[in-house]
PDB file of C-alpha atoms in Angstrom:
ATOM      1  CA  UNK D  12     145.368  85.569  67.523  1.00 83.00           C
ATOM      2  CA  UNK D  13     144.629  82.826  70.012  1.00 87.00           C
ATOM      3  CA  UNK D  14     143.114  83.791  73.358  1.00 84.00           C
ATOM      4  CA  UNK D  15     146.245  82.902  75.298  1.00 90.00           C
ATOM      5  CA  UNK D  16     148.370  85.232  73.166  1.00 95.00           C
ATOM      6  CA  UNK D  17     146.629  88.366  74.433  1.00 96.00           C
ATOM      7  CA  UNK D  18     146.099  89.784  77.920  1.00 97.00           C
ATOM      8  CA  UNK D  19     143.159  92.123  78.704  1.00 97.00           C
ATOM      9  CA  UNK D  20     144.267  95.621  79.713  1.00 97.00           C
ATOM     10  CA  UNK D  21     141.116  97.735  79.869  1.00 96.00           C
ATOM     11  CA  UNK D  22     137.740  98.557  78.397  1.00 95.00           C
ATOM     12  CA  UNK D  23     137.790 101.605  76.101  1.00 93.00           C
ATOM     13  CA  UNK D  24     134.047 101.976  75.623  1.00 90.00           C
ATOM     14  CA  UNK D  25     130.740 100.339  74.749  1.00 90.00           C
ATOM     15  CA  UNK D  26     128.450 101.603  72.003  1.00 88.00           C
ATOM     16  CA  UNK D  27     124.935 100.168  72.249  1.00 88.00           C
ATOM     17  CA  UNK D  28     123.514  98.393  69.243  1.00 90.00           C
ATOM     18  CA  UNK D  29     120.150  99.618  67.960  1.00 95.00           C
ATOM     19  CA  UNK D  30     117.758  97.274  66.147  1.00 97.00           C
ATOM     20  CA  UNK D  31     116.348  99.177  63.183  1.00 97.00           C
ATOM     21  CA  UNK D  32     113.900  98.745  60.330  1.00 98.00           C
ATOM     22  CA  UNK D  33     112.736 100.795  57.376  1.00 97.00           C
ATOM     23  CA  UNK D  34     110.566 103.822  58.318  1.00 97.00           C
ATOM     24  CA  UNK D  35     107.757 102.385  56.190  1.00 96.00           C
ATOM     25  CA  UNK D  36     107.323  99.530  58.673  1.00 96.00           C
ATOM     26  CA  UNK D  37     104.254 100.253  60.860  1.00 96.00           C
ATOM     27  CA  UNK D  38     105.780  98.849  64.066  1.00 97.00           C
ATOM     28  CA  UNK D  39     106.827 101.340  66.752  1.00 94.00           C
ATOM     29  CA  UNK D  40     108.947  98.918  68.764  1.00 97.00           C
ATOM     30  CA  UNK D  41     110.417  95.426  68.717  1.00 97.00           C
ATOM     31  CA  UNK D  42     107.433  93.937  70.538  1.00 97.00           C
ATOM     32  CA  UNK D  43     104.987  95.330  67.992  1.00 97.00           C
ATOM     33  CA  UNK D  44     107.271  94.240  65.130  1.00 97.00           C
ATOM     34  CA  UNK D  45     107.196  90.656  66.450  1.00 97.00           C
ATOM     35  CA  UNK D  46     103.440  90.721  67.058  1.00 97.00           C
ATOM     36  CA  UNK D  47     102.736  92.032  63.560  1.00 97.00           C
ATOM     37  CA  UNK D  48     104.948  89.402  61.933  1.00 96.00           C
ATOM     38  CA  UNK D  49     103.251  86.580  63.803  1.00 95.00           C
ATOM     39  CA  UNK D  50      99.752  87.962  63.246  1.00 95.00           C
ATOM     40  CA  UNK D  51     100.414  88.215  59.518  1.00 94.00           C
ATOM     41  CA  UNK D  52     102.080  84.774  59.391  1.00 95.00           C
ATOM     42  CA  UNK D  53     105.225  86.191  57.783  1.00 92.00           C
ATOM     43  CA  UNK D  54     107.264  83.291  56.421  1.00 93.00           C
ATOM     44  CA  UNK D  55     110.634  85.059  56.240  1.00 96.00           C
ATOM     45  CA  UNK D  56     112.214  88.118  57.815  1.00 97.00           C
ATOM     46  CA  UNK D  57     115.538  89.168  56.352  1.00 97.00           C
ATOM     47  CA  UNK D  58     118.191  90.497  58.728  1.00 97.00           C
ATOM     48  CA  UNK D  59     121.358  92.048  57.307  1.00 95.00           C
ATOM     49  CA  UNK D  60     124.724  91.498  58.945  1.00 91.00           C
ATOM     50  CA  UNK D  61     128.327  92.519  58.382  1.00 88.00           C
ATOM     51  CA  UNK D  62     129.435  88.902  58.012  1.00 81.00           C
ATOM     52  CA  UNK D  63     129.318  85.892  60.326  1.00 81.00           C
ATOM     53  CA  UNK D  64     130.402  86.680  63.866  1.00 84.00           C
ATOM     54  CA  UNK D  65     129.661  90.404  63.598  1.00 88.00           C
ATOM     55  CA  UNK D  66     127.522  92.076  66.251  1.00 90.00           C
ATOM     56  CA  UNK D  67     124.485  92.204  63.895  1.00 91.00           C
ATOM     57  CA  UNK D  68     124.913  88.452  63.370  1.00 92.00           C
ATOM     58  CA  UNK D  69     124.638  87.895  67.114  1.00 93.00           C
ATOM     59  CA  UNK D  70     121.640  90.221  67.391  1.00 94.00           C
ATOM     60  CA  UNK D  71     119.867  88.413  64.565  1.00 95.00           C
ATOM     61  CA  UNK D  72     120.516  85.069  66.236  1.00 94.00           C
ATOM     62  CA  UNK D  73     119.243  86.415  69.558  1.00 94.00           C
ATOM     63  CA  UNK D  74     116.090  87.827  67.941  1.00 96.00           C
ATOM     64  CA  UNK D  75     115.383  84.473  66.328  1.00 94.00           C
ATOM     65  CA  UNK D  76     116.025  82.534  69.538  1.00 94.00           C
ATOM     66  CA  UNK D  77     114.017  84.843  71.795  1.00 95.00           C
ATOM     67  CA  UNK D  78     111.053  85.616  69.511  1.00 95.00           C
ATOM     68  CA  UNK D  79     110.745  82.565  67.281  1.00 94.00           C
ATOM     69  CA  UNK D  80     110.637  84.758  64.168  1.00 95.00           C
ATOM     70  CA  UNK D  81     111.769  83.123  60.881  1.00 95.00           C
ATOM     71  CA  UNK D  82     114.974  85.150  60.563  1.00 96.00           C
ATOM     72  CA  UNK D  83     117.131  84.762  57.455  1.00 95.00           C
ATOM     73  CA  UNK D  84     120.559  86.335  57.741  1.00 93.00           C
ATOM     74  CA  UNK D  85     121.852  88.244  54.708  1.00 94.00           C
ATOM     75  CA  UNK D  86     125.595  88.991  54.680  1.00 90.00           C
ATOM     76  CA  UNK D  87     127.166  92.267  53.548  1.00 88.00           C
ATOM     77  CA  UNK D  88     130.777  93.404  53.590  1.00 80.00           C
ATOM     78  CA  UNK D  89     130.419  96.135  56.200  1.00 80.00           C
ATOM     79  CA  UNK D  90     128.170  97.768  58.777  1.00 75.00           C
ATOM     80  CA  UNK D  91     127.458 100.650  56.436  1.00 82.00           C
ATOM     81  CA  UNK D  92     126.284  98.260  53.726  1.00 89.00           C
ATOM     82  CA  UNK D  93     123.971  96.282  56.000  1.00 91.00           C
ATOM     83  CA  UNK D  94     122.355  99.522  57.189  1.00 94.00           C
ATOM     84  CA  UNK D  95     122.046 100.848  53.626  1.00 95.00           C
ATOM     85  CA  UNK D  96     120.183  97.648  52.696  1.00 95.00           C
ATOM     86  CA  UNK D  97     117.540  98.430  55.326  1.00 97.00           C
ATOM     87  CA  UNK D  98     117.237 102.039  54.176  1.00 97.00           C
ATOM     88  CA  UNK D  99     116.789 100.865  50.609  1.00 96.00           C
ATOM     89  CA  UNK D 100     114.220  98.228  51.540  1.00 95.00           C
ATOM     90  CA  UNK D 101     116.328  95.268  50.388  1.00 95.00           C
ATOM     91  CA  UNK D 102     116.122  93.665  53.846  1.00 96.00           C
ATOM     92  CA  UNK D 103     113.659  93.961  56.724  1.00 97.00           C
ATOM     93  CA  UNK D 104     115.908  94.822  59.655  1.00 97.00           C
ATOM     94  CA  UNK D 105     119.382  94.917  61.150  1.00 96.00           C
ATOM     95  CA  UNK D 106     121.205  96.102  64.250  1.00 95.00           C
ATOM     96  CA  UNK D 107     124.206  98.396  64.291  1.00 93.00           C
ATOM     97  CA  UNK D 108     126.164 100.582  66.699  1.00 90.00           C
ATOM     98  CA  UNK D 109     124.568 103.805  67.894  1.00 89.00           C
ATOM     99  CA  UNK D 110     127.355 105.841  66.306  1.00 87.00           C
ATOM    100  CA  UNK D 111     126.150 104.546  62.911  1.00 90.00           C
ATOM    101  CA  UNK D 112     122.393 104.348  63.438  1.00 93.00           C
ATOM    102  CA  UNK D 113     121.472 107.370  65.574  1.00 91.00           C
ATOM    103  CA  UNK D 114     122.149 110.018  62.889  1.00 92.00           C
ATOM    104  CA  UNK D 115     120.078 107.985  60.398  1.00 95.00           C
ATOM    105  CA  UNK D 116     117.270 107.494  62.919  1.00 95.00           C
ATOM    106  CA  UNK D 117     117.160 111.205  63.715  1.00 94.00           C
ATOM    107  CA  UNK D 118     117.124 112.084  60.004  1.00 96.00           C
ATOM    108  CA  UNK D 119     114.188 109.735  59.397  1.00 96.00           C
ATOM    109  CA  UNK D 120     116.058 107.239  57.216  1.00 97.00           C
ATOM    110  CA  UNK D 121     115.750 104.437  59.784  1.00 97.00           C
ATOM    111  CA  UNK D 122     113.197 103.540  62.450  1.00 98.00           C
ATOM    112  CA  UNK D 123     114.468 102.335  65.833  1.00 97.00           C
ATOM    113  CA  UNK D 124     112.852  99.249  67.342  1.00 97.00           C
ATOM    114  CA  UNK D 125     114.987  98.834  70.481  1.00 97.00           C
ATOM    115  CA  UNK D 126     118.444  99.328  71.917  1.00 95.00           C
ATOM    116  CA  UNK D 127     120.334  96.250  73.034  1.00 93.00           C
ATOM    117  CA  UNK D 128     122.700  97.398  75.788  1.00 87.00           C
ATOM    118  CA  UNK D 129     122.123  98.663  79.309  1.00 78.00           C
ATOM    119  CA  UNK D 130     119.592 101.392  79.948  1.00 79.00           C
ATOM    120  CA  UNK D 131     118.021 104.090  77.830  1.00 79.00           C
ATOM    121  CA  UNK D 132     120.260 106.090  75.540  1.00 84.00           C
ATOM    122  CA  UNK D 133     121.368 109.457  76.875  1.00 77.00           C
ATOM    123  CA  UNK D 134     121.099 111.043  73.438  1.00 80.00           C
ATOM    124  CA  UNK D 135     117.857 109.255  72.457  1.00 87.00           C
ATOM    125  CA  UNK D 136     115.817 108.447  75.603  1.00 89.00           C
ATOM    126  CA  UNK D 137     112.685 107.725  73.558  1.00 92.00           C
ATOM    127  CA  UNK D 138     114.194 104.496  72.185  1.00 94.00           C
ATOM    128  CA  UNK D 139     113.196 101.639  74.478  1.00 95.00           C
ATOM    129  CA  UNK D 140     115.557  98.874  75.516  1.00 95.00           C
ATOM    130  CA  UNK D 141     115.039  95.264  74.478  1.00 96.00           C
ATOM    131  CA  UNK D 142     114.284  94.503  78.127  1.00 95.00           C
ATOM    132  CA  UNK D 143     111.532  97.131  78.163  1.00 95.00           C
ATOM    133  CA  UNK D 144     110.157  95.589  74.969  1.00 96.00           C
ATOM    134  CA  UNK D 145     109.962  92.195  76.717  1.00 95.00           C
ATOM    135  CA  UNK D 146     113.183  90.579  75.466  1.00 96.00           C
ATOM    136  CA  UNK D 147     115.853  90.968  78.179  1.00 94.00           C
ATOM    137  CA  UNK D 148     118.022  88.184  76.733  1.00 93.00           C
ATOM    138  CA  UNK D 149     118.607  90.176  73.535  1.00 95.00           C
ATOM    139  CA  UNK D 150     121.592  91.995  74.975  1.00 93.00           C
ATOM    140  CA  UNK D 151     124.858  92.965  73.321  1.00 93.00           C
ATOM    141  CA  UNK D 152     127.044  96.015  72.830  1.00 90.00           C
ATOM    142  CA  UNK D 153     129.811  97.056  70.450  1.00 89.00           C
ATOM    143  CA  UNK D 154     132.621  97.119  72.983  1.00 92.00           C
ATOM    144  CA  UNK D 155     136.247  97.948  72.355  1.00 92.00           C
ATOM    145  CA  UNK D 156     139.080  97.032  74.628  1.00 95.00           C
ATOM    146  CA  UNK D 157     142.838  97.320  74.832  1.00 96.00           C
ATOM    147  CA  UNK D 158     144.868  94.097  74.890  1.00 97.00           C
ATOM    148  CA  UNK D 159     148.611  93.507  75.185  1.00 97.00           C
ATOM    149  CA  UNK D 160     150.823  90.568  74.220  1.00 97.00           C
ATOM    150  CA  UNK D 161     150.802  87.909  76.918  1.00 97.00           C
ATOM    151  CA  UNK D 162     153.943  88.269  79.000  1.00 96.00           C
ATOM    152  CA  UNK D 163     153.894  92.081  79.072  1.00 97.00           C
ATOM    153  CA  UNK D 164     155.168  93.206  82.521  1.00 97.00           C
ATOM    154  CA  UNK D 165     152.399  93.824  85.042  1.00 97.00           C
ATOM    155  CA  UNK D 166     153.680  97.330  85.785  1.00 97.00           C
ATOM    156  CA  UNK D 167     153.170  98.297  82.139  1.00 98.00           C
ATOM    157  CA  UNK D 168     149.690  96.720  82.026  1.00 98.00           C
ATOM    158  CA  UNK D 169     148.705  98.655  85.158  1.00 97.00           C
ATOM    159  CA  UNK D 170     150.084 101.910  83.720  1.00 97.00           C
ATOM    160  CA  UNK D 171     148.047 101.470  80.518  1.00 97.00           C
ATOM    161  CA  UNK D 172     144.905 100.682  82.481  1.00 97.00           C
ATOM    162  CA  UNK D 173     145.416 103.767  84.656  1.00 97.00           C
ATOM    163  CA  UNK D 174     145.691 105.903  81.504  1.00 96.00           C
ATOM    164  CA  UNK D 175     142.394 104.506  80.208  1.00 95.00           C
ATOM    165  CA  UNK D 176     140.643 105.238  83.501  1.00 95.00           C
ATOM    166  CA  UNK D 177     142.031 108.784  83.517  1.00 95.00           C
ATOM    167  CA  UNK D 178     140.933 109.427  79.924  1.00 93.00           C
ATOM    168  CA  UNK D 179     137.445 108.119  80.715  1.00 91.00           C
ATOM    169  CA  UNK D 180     136.980 111.011  83.148  1.00 92.00           C
ATOM    170  CA  UNK D 181     138.128 113.775  80.788  1.00 93.00           C
ATOM    171  CA  UNK D 182     135.265 116.193  79.958  1.00 93.00           C
ATOM    172  CA  UNK D 183     136.143 116.341  76.257  1.00 92.00           C
ATOM    173  CA  UNK D 184     136.110 112.529  76.020  1.00 91.00           C
ATOM    174  CA  UNK D 185     132.803 112.240  77.874  1.00 90.00           C
ATOM    175  CA  UNK D 186     131.225 114.941  75.720  1.00 89.00           C
ATOM    176  CA  UNK D 187     132.207 113.132  72.509  1.00 88.00           C
ATOM    177  CA  UNK D 188     131.003 109.755  73.772  1.00 86.00           C
ATOM    178  CA  UNK D 189     127.688 111.111  75.080  1.00 84.00           C
ATOM    179  CA  UNK D 190     126.711 112.327  71.614  1.00 80.00           C
ATOM    180  CA  UNK D 191     126.398 108.707  70.491  1.00 77.00           C
ATOM    181  CA  UNK D 192     125.406 107.284  73.900  1.00 82.00           C
ATOM    182  CA  UNK D 193     128.711 105.421  74.098  1.00 86.00           C
ATOM    183  CA  UNK D 194     129.702 104.401  77.624  1.00 86.00           C
ATOM    184  CA  UNK D 195     133.315 105.140  78.620  1.00 88.00           C
ATOM    185  CA  UNK D 196     135.513 102.338  79.888  1.00 87.00           C
ATOM    186  CA  UNK D 197     135.896 102.317  83.654  1.00 88.00           C
ATOM    187  CA  UNK D 198     137.076  98.790  84.449  1.00 94.00           C
ATOM    188  CA  UNK D 199     140.159  97.794  86.361  1.00 95.00           C
ATOM    189  CA  UNK D 200     142.260  95.104  84.700  1.00 96.00           C
ATOM    190  CA  UNK D 201     140.647  92.425  86.861  1.00 96.00           C
ATOM    191  CA  UNK D 202     137.153  93.689  86.062  1.00 96.00           C
ATOM    192  CA  UNK D 203     137.859  93.833  82.334  1.00 96.00           C
ATOM    193  CA  UNK D 204     139.292  90.314  82.392  1.00 95.00           C
ATOM    194  CA  UNK D 205     136.127  89.037  84.089  1.00 96.00           C
ATOM    195  CA  UNK D 206     133.980  90.996  81.599  1.00 94.00           C
ATOM    196  CA  UNK D 207     135.672  89.354  78.605  1.00 94.00           C
ATOM    197  CA  UNK D 208     135.329  85.907  80.175  1.00 93.00           C
ATOM    198  CA  UNK D 209     131.643  86.458  80.967  1.00 94.00           C
ATOM    199  CA  UNK D 210     130.942  87.704  77.422  1.00 91.00           C
ATOM    200  CA  UNK D 211     132.759  84.710  75.934  1.00 90.00           C
ATOM    201  CA  UNK D 212     130.619  82.338  77.997  1.00 92.00           C
ATOM    202  CA  UNK D 213     127.324  84.174  77.415  1.00 92.00           C
ATOM    203  CA  UNK D 214     127.753  84.680  73.690  1.00 91.00           C
ATOM    204  CA  UNK D 215     129.141  81.170  73.275  1.00 90.00           C
ATOM    205  CA  UNK D 216     125.675  79.884  74.154  1.00 91.00           C
ATOM    206  CA  UNK D 217     124.188  82.030  71.375  1.00 90.00           C
ATOM    207  CA  UNK D 218     126.712  80.578  68.918  1.00 86.00           C
ATOM    208  CA  UNK D 219     125.759  77.018  69.834  1.00 87.00           C
ATOM    209  CA  UNK D 220     122.022  77.640  69.832  1.00 85.00           C
ATOM    210  CA  UNK D 221     122.212  79.450  66.493  1.00 76.00           C
ATOM    211  CA  UNK D 222     124.638  76.953  64.910  1.00 77.00           C
ATOM    212  CA  UNK D 223     126.785  79.912  63.858  1.00 73.00           C
ATOM    213  CA  UNK D 224     129.732  78.959  61.658  1.00 71.00           C
ATOM    214  CA  UNK D 225     132.590  80.981  60.219  1.00 65.00           C
ATOM    215  CA  UNK D 226     132.280  81.794  56.517  1.00 57.00           C
TER     216      UNK D 226
END
């Protein structure tokens, strides 16, 4: 769909992305990971992604741009496959949504290096943010929003947005989201529209700097 074919209705939620590596890696955070790689003059660091334009692709580009590490992106078909590659030691690192990575981190199959969205995770406060690790510009979340066909009556758009805001306050919804540190959507239509525009502008700069191209 083209941008002008869809109208923003409301934000459903944002799951933070967590940069992870294999537990055998000695680093205990993104800063130490970067320092070790530079100290050891590592010539290539592989970073798995779920295809070009996926959230891990953006994180990998941001890590390269902000740290200067020699990142080589390795494409997989899905988020589960790019994470499995890190667990198996086929690639050095990746970044995936908290709903995918947190259970694997807590079971010892992955090691967290930093979380890339907002503040500390409610369900894993020991994982530092990229800002705390010294890289505030590495910032992205797995957000989901509701859109409607352009031309949908305003009254209907407002009614859908009101339903999202009401659901975001429901205890059962909040309880489910908190388990994976996913933030509920609480934007008005105007706020969500501005959010999408700001993300488009901000991430567009990453695309240009990283020379990202569709496969």
